[in-house]
Amino acid sequence: GQNIDQPTEMTATEGAIVQINCTYQTSGFNGLFWYQQHAGEAPTFLSYNVLDGLEEKGRFSSFLSRSKGYSYLLLKELQMKDSASYLCAVNALNYQLIWGAGTKLIIKP
Amino acid sequence: DGGITQSPKYLFRKEGQNVTLSCEQNLNHDAMYWYRQDPGQGLRLIYYSQIVNDFQKGDIAEGYSVSREKKESFPLTVTSAQKNPTAFYLCASSLDRGPEAFFGQGTRLTVV
């Protein structure tokens, strides 16, 4: 079967750094996405990795290792507004998106 | 401004009634999707369409129906056959096989 695993919940302190991991097993791989979703709202696109390595975009970075079926999202200089759920999704066989359950990130002052 | 619009944001229906959720996009995207999101779970695909007048079942299509008569529109009907319809419904669109999906604001359906 296909599955994507993420931690259910994480807590971090304002101003700190947090790493959210995602492991996947899918039929086919055409890229991995990270989305941010605030409670009751739609997901918004953060990053897309299709090749191994680190992609940096401001305070957010995303890493991919295809051989390990592993990705992480790194958030630096955490702000209270970063409190949200972070969804990992894989573009799998036939370009269908397989979604993880999301990681709820709680930021404390 | 280009975007994808879902309406309404909140919807209440009595058990046994069919209800249709609207999704419109003006991004000229070929592909459109309907997802269901329940607490503590990832997005689950209900239906998707890659071209006008064609659509495919996703993982949880039972109790739902869709149509794609226009490129811009992909309405979802939640029928009385759906056993547990209360959920957050998200519509998305993308360029055909494009990397990024754009989401509507979502519709929270409550069946009482």
mmCIF file of C-alpha atoms in Angstrom:
data_model
loop_
_atom_site.group_PDB
_atom_site.id
_atom_site.type_symbol
_atom_site.label_atom_id
_atom_site.label_comp_id
_atom_site.label_asym_id
_atom_site.label_seq_id
_atom_site.Cartn_x
_atom_site.Cartn_y
_atom_site.Cartn_z
ATOM 1 C CA GLY A 1 0.000 0.000 0.000
ATOM 2 C CA GLN A 2 0.904 3.638 -0.098
ATOM 3 C CA ASN A 3 1.472 5.656 3.018
ATOM 4 C CA ILE A 4 2.989 8.848 4.280
ATOM 5 C CA ASP A 5 4.006 9.243 7.920
ATOM 6 C CA GLN A 6 4.434 12.465 9.845
ATOM 7 C CA PRO A 7 4.430 13.174 13.570
ATOM 8 C CA THR A 8 0.975 14.123 14.784
ATOM 9 C CA GLU A 9 2.010 17.122 16.846
ATOM 10 C CA MET A 10 5.121 19.111 17.702
ATOM 11 C CA THR A 11 5.784 22.004 20.065
ATOM 12 C CA ALA A 12 8.473 24.645 19.664
ATOM 13 C CA THR A 13 9.418 28.029 21.102
ATOM 14 C CA GLU A 14 9.127 31.370 19.341
ATOM 15 C CA GLY A 15 12.438 32.290 17.728
ATOM 16 C CA ALA A 16 13.710 28.700 17.673
ATOM 17 C CA ILE A 17 14.161 26.169 14.855
ATOM 18 C CA VAL A 18 11.968 23.125 14.243
ATOM 19 C CA GLN A 19 12.282 20.201 11.840
ATOM 20 C CA ILE A 20 9.188 18.305 10.714
ATOM 21 C CA ASN A 21 9.918 14.895 9.223
ATOM 22 C CA CYS A 22 8.014 12.983 6.575
ATOM 23 C CA THR A 23 8.629 9.425 5.399
ATOM 24 C CA TYR A 24 6.839 7.924 2.447
ATOM 25 C CA GLN A 25 6.232 4.681 0.606
ATOM 26 C CA THR A 26 4.432 5.210 -2.673
ATOM 27 C CA SER A 27 3.984 3.641 -6.075
ATOM 28 C CA GLY A 28 5.940 6.029 -8.224
ATOM 29 C CA PHE A 29 7.436 9.362 -7.314
ATOM 30 C CA ASN A 30 7.080 12.630 -9.189
ATOM 31 C CA GLY A 31 7.893 15.040 -6.408
ATOM 32 C CA LEU A 32 7.100 15.902 -2.801
ATOM 33 C CA PHE A 33 5.201 18.906 -1.530
ATOM 34 C CA TRP A 34 4.874 20.703 1.754
ATOM 35 C CA TYR A 35 1.760 22.725 2.491
ATOM 36 C CA GLN A 36 0.807 24.889 5.452
ATOM 37 C CA GLN A 37 -2.763 24.808 6.728
ATOM 38 C CA HIS A 38 -4.171 27.080 9.415
ATOM 39 C CA ALA A 39 -7.171 25.752 11.290
ATOM 40 C CA GLY A 40 -10.347 25.911 9.229
ATOM 41 C CA GLU A 41 -8.557 27.208 6.159
ATOM 42 C CA ALA A 42 -7.288 25.780 2.897
ATOM 43 C CA PRO A 43 -3.729 24.485 2.537
ATOM 44 C CA THR A 44 -1.220 26.876 1.013
ATOM 45 C CA PHE A 45 1.808 25.765 -0.956
ATOM 46 C CA LEU A 46 5.213 26.006 0.733
ATOM 47 C CA SER A 47 7.689 23.940 -1.257
ATOM 48 C CA TYR A 48 8.236 21.306 -3.909
ATOM 49 C CA ASN A 49 11.188 18.901 -4.110
ATOM 50 C CA VAL A 50 11.759 16.525 -6.986
ATOM 51 C CA LEU A 51 15.542 16.090 -6.749
ATOM 52 C CA ASP A 52 17.601 15.132 -3.711
ATOM 53 C CA GLY A 53 18.918 17.946 -1.612
ATOM 54 C CA LEU A 54 17.920 21.079 0.231
ATOM 55 C CA GLU A 55 15.697 23.822 -1.152
ATOM 56 C CA GLU A 56 15.793 27.065 0.806
ATOM 57 C CA LYS A 57 13.105 29.705 0.679
ATOM 58 C CA GLY A 58 13.428 32.395 3.303
ATOM 59 C CA ARG A 59 12.790 31.023 6.791
ATOM 60 C CA PHE A 60 11.587 27.716 5.367
ATOM 61 C CA SER A 61 13.749 24.963 3.851
ATOM 62 C CA SER A 62 12.797 21.522 2.579
ATOM 63 C CA PHE A 63 15.029 18.499 2.135
ATOM 64 C CA LEU A 64 14.506 15.338 0.117
ATOM 65 C CA SER A 65 16.242 11.953 -0.020
ATOM 66 C CA ARG A 66 14.547 9.753 -2.580
ATOM 67 C CA SER A 67 16.634 6.684 -1.744
ATOM 68 C CA LYS A 68 15.481 6.878 1.870
ATOM 69 C CA GLY A 69 11.905 7.913 1.137
ATOM 70 C CA TYR A 70 12.423 10.842 3.478
ATOM 71 C CA SER A 71 11.854 14.558 3.581
ATOM 72 C CA TYR A 72 11.885 17.254 6.204
ATOM 73 C CA LEU A 73 10.642 20.801 6.471
ATOM 74 C CA LEU A 74 12.861 23.137 8.474
ATOM 75 C CA LEU A 75 11.387 26.299 9.943
ATOM 76 C CA LYS A 76 13.781 28.919 11.345
ATOM 77 C CA GLU A 77 13.176 31.968 13.531
ATOM 78 C CA LEU A 78 9.769 30.687 14.471
ATOM 79 C CA GLN A 79 6.953 33.179 14.771
ATOM 80 C CA MET A 80 3.585 32.767 16.459
ATOM 81 C CA LYS A 81 1.894 32.897 13.044
ATOM 82 C CA ASP A 82 3.726 29.682 12.128
ATOM 83 C CA SER A 83 1.346 27.789 14.409
ATOM 84 C CA ALA A 84 -0.471 25.600 11.891
ATOM 85 C CA SER A 85 -0.605 22.105 10.471
ATOM 86 C CA TYR A 86 2.062 21.139 7.954
ATOM 87 C CA LEU A 87 1.062 18.620 5.320
ATOM 88 C CA CYS A 88 3.448 16.433 3.376
ATOM 89 C CA ALA A 89 2.194 15.117 0.014
ATOM 90 C CA VAL A 90 3.786 12.936 -2.641
ATOM 91 C CA ASN A 91 3.006 13.149 -6.342
ATOM 92 C CA ALA A 92 2.867 9.402 -6.994
ATOM 93 C CA LEU A 93 1.921 7.081 -9.845
ATOM 94 C CA ASN A 94 -0.228 8.747 -12.503
ATOM 95 C CA TYR A 95 0.548 12.043 -10.798
ATOM 96 C CA GLN A 96 -1.949 11.425 -8.021
ATOM 97 C CA LEU A 97 -1.246 13.277 -4.798
ATOM 98 C CA ILE A 98 -0.964 11.110 -1.687
ATOM 99 C CA TRP A 99 -1.329 13.133 1.509
ATOM 100 C CA GLY A 100 0.027 12.666 4.990
ATOM 101 C CA ALA A 101 -2.249 13.365 7.966
ATOM 102 C CA GLY A 102 -0.332 16.525 8.791
ATOM 103 C CA THR A 103 1.754 17.698 11.723
ATOM 104 C CA LYS A 104 0.196 20.215 14.067
ATOM 105 C CA LEU A 105 2.883 22.681 15.126
ATOM 106 C CA ILE A 106 2.303 24.605 18.344
ATOM 107 C CA ILE A 107 4.489 27.657 18.961
ATOM 108 C CA LYS A 108 4.902 28.852 22.528
ATOM 109 C CA PRO A 109 6.145 32.311 23.528
ATOM 110 C CA ASP B 1 -7.452 38.270 -9.682
ATOM 111 C CA GLY B 2 -7.107 34.607 -10.599
ATOM 112 C CA GLY B 3 -8.163 32.037 -8.087
ATOM 113 C CA ILE B 4 -10.399 29.199 -7.056
ATOM 114 C CA THR B 5 -13.658 29.868 -5.251
ATOM 115 C CA GLN B 6 -15.752 27.534 -3.187
ATOM 116 C CA SER B 7 -19.147 28.368 -1.857
ATOM 117 C CA PRO B 8 -20.622 28.438 0.631
ATOM 118 C CA LYS B 9 -18.031 28.388 3.425
ATOM 119 C CA TYR B 10 -20.463 26.792 5.884
ATOM 120 C CA LEU B 11 -23.388 24.585 4.944
ATOM 121 C CA PHE B 12 -25.978 22.831 7.050
ATOM 122 C CA ARG B 13 -28.294 20.139 5.746
ATOM 123 C CA LYS B 14 -30.743 17.671 7.131
ATOM 124 C CA GLU B 15 -29.929 13.992 6.967
ATOM 125 C CA GLY B 16 -31.241 12.387 3.806
ATOM 126 C CA GLN B 17 -30.978 15.501 1.641
ATOM 127 C CA ASN B 18 -28.650 15.831 -1.307
ATOM 128 C CA VAL B 19 -26.456 18.929 -1.303
ATOM 129 C CA THR B 20 -24.222 20.439 -3.991
ATOM 130 C CA LEU B 21 -20.965 22.243 -3.242
ATOM 131 C CA SER B 22 -19.742 24.778 -5.769
ATOM 132 C CA CYS B 23 -16.172 25.114 -7.069
ATOM 133 C CA GLU B 24 -15.152 27.657 -9.721
ATOM 134 C CA GLN B 25 -11.679 28.555 -10.983
ATOM 135 C CA ASN B 26 -10.456 31.209 -13.397
ATOM 136 C CA LEU B 27 -6.854 30.009 -13.548
ATOM 137 C CA ASN B 28 -7.381 28.172 -16.828
ATOM 138 C CA HIS B 29 -6.340 24.952 -15.119
ATOM 139 C CA ASP B 30 -7.167 21.665 -16.780
ATOM 140 C CA ALA B 31 -7.250 19.495 -13.663
ATOM 141 C CA MET B 32 -9.667 19.866 -10.757
ATOM 142 C CA TYR B 33 -10.020 17.830 -7.584
ATOM 143 C CA TRP B 34 -12.325 17.313 -4.647
ATOM 144 C CA TYR B 35 -10.913 16.270 -1.275
ATOM 145 C CA ARG B 36 -12.462 15.475 2.039
ATOM 146 C CA GLN B 37 -10.626 16.276 5.285
ATOM 147 C CA ASP B 38 -11.603 14.836 8.657
ATOM 148 C CA PRO B 39 -9.942 15.721 11.976
ATOM 149 C CA GLY B 40 -6.575 14.018 12.385
ATOM 150 C CA GLN B 41 -6.552 12.677 8.851
ATOM 151 C CA GLY B 42 -4.911 13.686 5.622
ATOM 152 C CA LEU B 43 -6.773 14.844 2.568
ATOM 153 C CA ARG B 44 -8.640 12.021 0.867
ATOM 154 C CA LEU B 45 -9.458 12.230 -2.814
ATOM 155 C CA ILE B 46 -13.129 11.969 -3.746
ATOM 156 C CA TYR B 47 -13.112 12.705 -7.488
ATOM 157 C CA TYR B 48 -10.823 14.342 -9.973
ATOM 158 C CA SER B 49 -11.116 15.598 -13.519
ATOM 159 C CA GLN B 50 -8.291 16.217 -15.962
ATOM 160 C CA ILE B 51 -10.413 17.488 -18.829
ATOM 161 C CA VAL B 52 -13.908 18.759 -19.535
ATOM 162 C CA ASN B 53 -16.602 16.053 -19.663
ATOM 163 C CA ASP B 54 -14.324 13.510 -18.042
ATOM 164 C CA PHE B 55 -13.779 12.624 -14.390
ATOM 165 C CA GLN B 56 -12.448 9.737 -12.356
ATOM 166 C CA LYS B 57 -13.261 8.286 -8.957
ATOM 167 C CA GLY B 58 -10.810 8.821 -6.172
ATOM 168 C CA ASP B 59 -10.334 6.759 -3.045
ATOM 169 C CA ILE B 60 -13.666 7.572 -1.399
ATOM 170 C CA ALA B 61 -16.138 8.267 -4.231
ATOM 171 C CA GLU B 62 -19.079 6.304 -2.813
ATOM 172 C CA GLY B 63 -22.002 8.561 -1.996
ATOM 173 C CA TYR B 64 -20.687 11.458 -4.082
ATOM 174 C CA SER B 65 -21.180 12.608 -7.662
ATOM 175 C CA VAL B 66 -19.568 15.293 -9.836
ATOM 176 C CA SER B 67 -19.857 16.893 -13.237
ATOM 177 C CA ARG B 68 -17.401 18.789 -15.446
ATOM 178 C CA GLU B 69 -19.439 20.511 -18.123
ATOM 179 C CA LYS B 70 -17.176 23.576 -18.176
ATOM 180 C CA LYS B 71 -13.456 23.927 -17.631
ATOM 181 C CA GLU B 72 -14.054 26.488 -14.897
ATOM 182 C CA SER B 73 -16.551 24.535 -12.825
ATOM 183 C CA PHE B 74 -16.468 21.230 -10.916
ATOM 184 C CA PRO B 75 -19.463 20.932 -8.564
ATOM 185 C CA LEU B 76 -19.682 18.121 -6.024
ATOM 186 C CA THR B 77 -22.982 16.601 -4.915
ATOM 187 C CA VAL B 78 -23.080 14.857 -1.570
ATOM 188 C CA THR B 79 -25.925 12.393 -1.838
ATOM 189 C CA SER B 80 -28.041 10.772 0.845
ATOM 190 C CA ALA B 81 -26.066 7.570 0.185
ATOM 191 C CA GLN B 82 -22.984 9.082 1.854
ATOM 192 C CA LYS B 83 -23.086 7.586 5.337
ATOM 193 C CA ASN B 84 -21.025 10.178 7.155
ATOM 194 C CA PRO B 85 -21.086 13.419 5.153
ATOM 195 C CA THR B 86 -20.141 15.877 7.888
ATOM 196 C CA ALA B 87 -16.615 17.034 6.983
ATOM 197 C CA PHE B 88 -14.459 19.800 5.546
ATOM 198 C CA TYR B 89 -14.480 19.678 1.736
ATOM 199 C CA LEU B 90 -11.681 21.167 -0.313
ATOM 200 C CA CYS B 91 -11.611 21.807 -4.044
ATOM 201 C CA ALA B 92 -8.294 22.223 -5.849
ATOM 202 C CA SER B 93 -7.038 22.823 -9.353
ATOM 203 C CA SER B 94 -3.729 22.493 -11.152
ATOM 204 C CA LEU B 95 -2.209 22.630 -14.577
ATOM 205 C CA ASP B 96 -2.414 19.123 -15.981
ATOM 206 C CA ARG B 97 0.178 17.152 -14.025
ATOM 207 C CA GLY B 98 1.583 20.414 -12.778
ATOM 208 C CA PRO B 99 3.501 20.404 -9.515
ATOM 209 C CA GLU B 100 1.348 22.768 -7.539
ATOM 210 C CA ALA B 101 -2.289 22.516 -6.580
ATOM 211 C CA PHE B 102 -4.253 25.632 -5.685
ATOM 212 C CA PHE B 103 -7.006 25.240 -3.133
ATOM 213 C CA GLY B 104 -10.314 26.951 -2.564
ATOM 214 C CA GLN B 105 -11.217 28.200 0.902
ATOM 215 C CA GLY B 106 -13.104 25.013 1.706
ATOM 216 C CA THR B 107 -16.713 24.226 2.637
ATOM 217 C CA ARG B 108 -17.548 22.893 6.049
ATOM 218 C CA LEU B 109 -20.617 20.701 5.677
ATOM 219 C CA THR B 110 -22.620 19.725 8.726
ATOM 220 C CA VAL B 111 -25.459 17.250 8.406
ATOM 221 C CA VAL B 112 -27.928 17.208 11.267
#
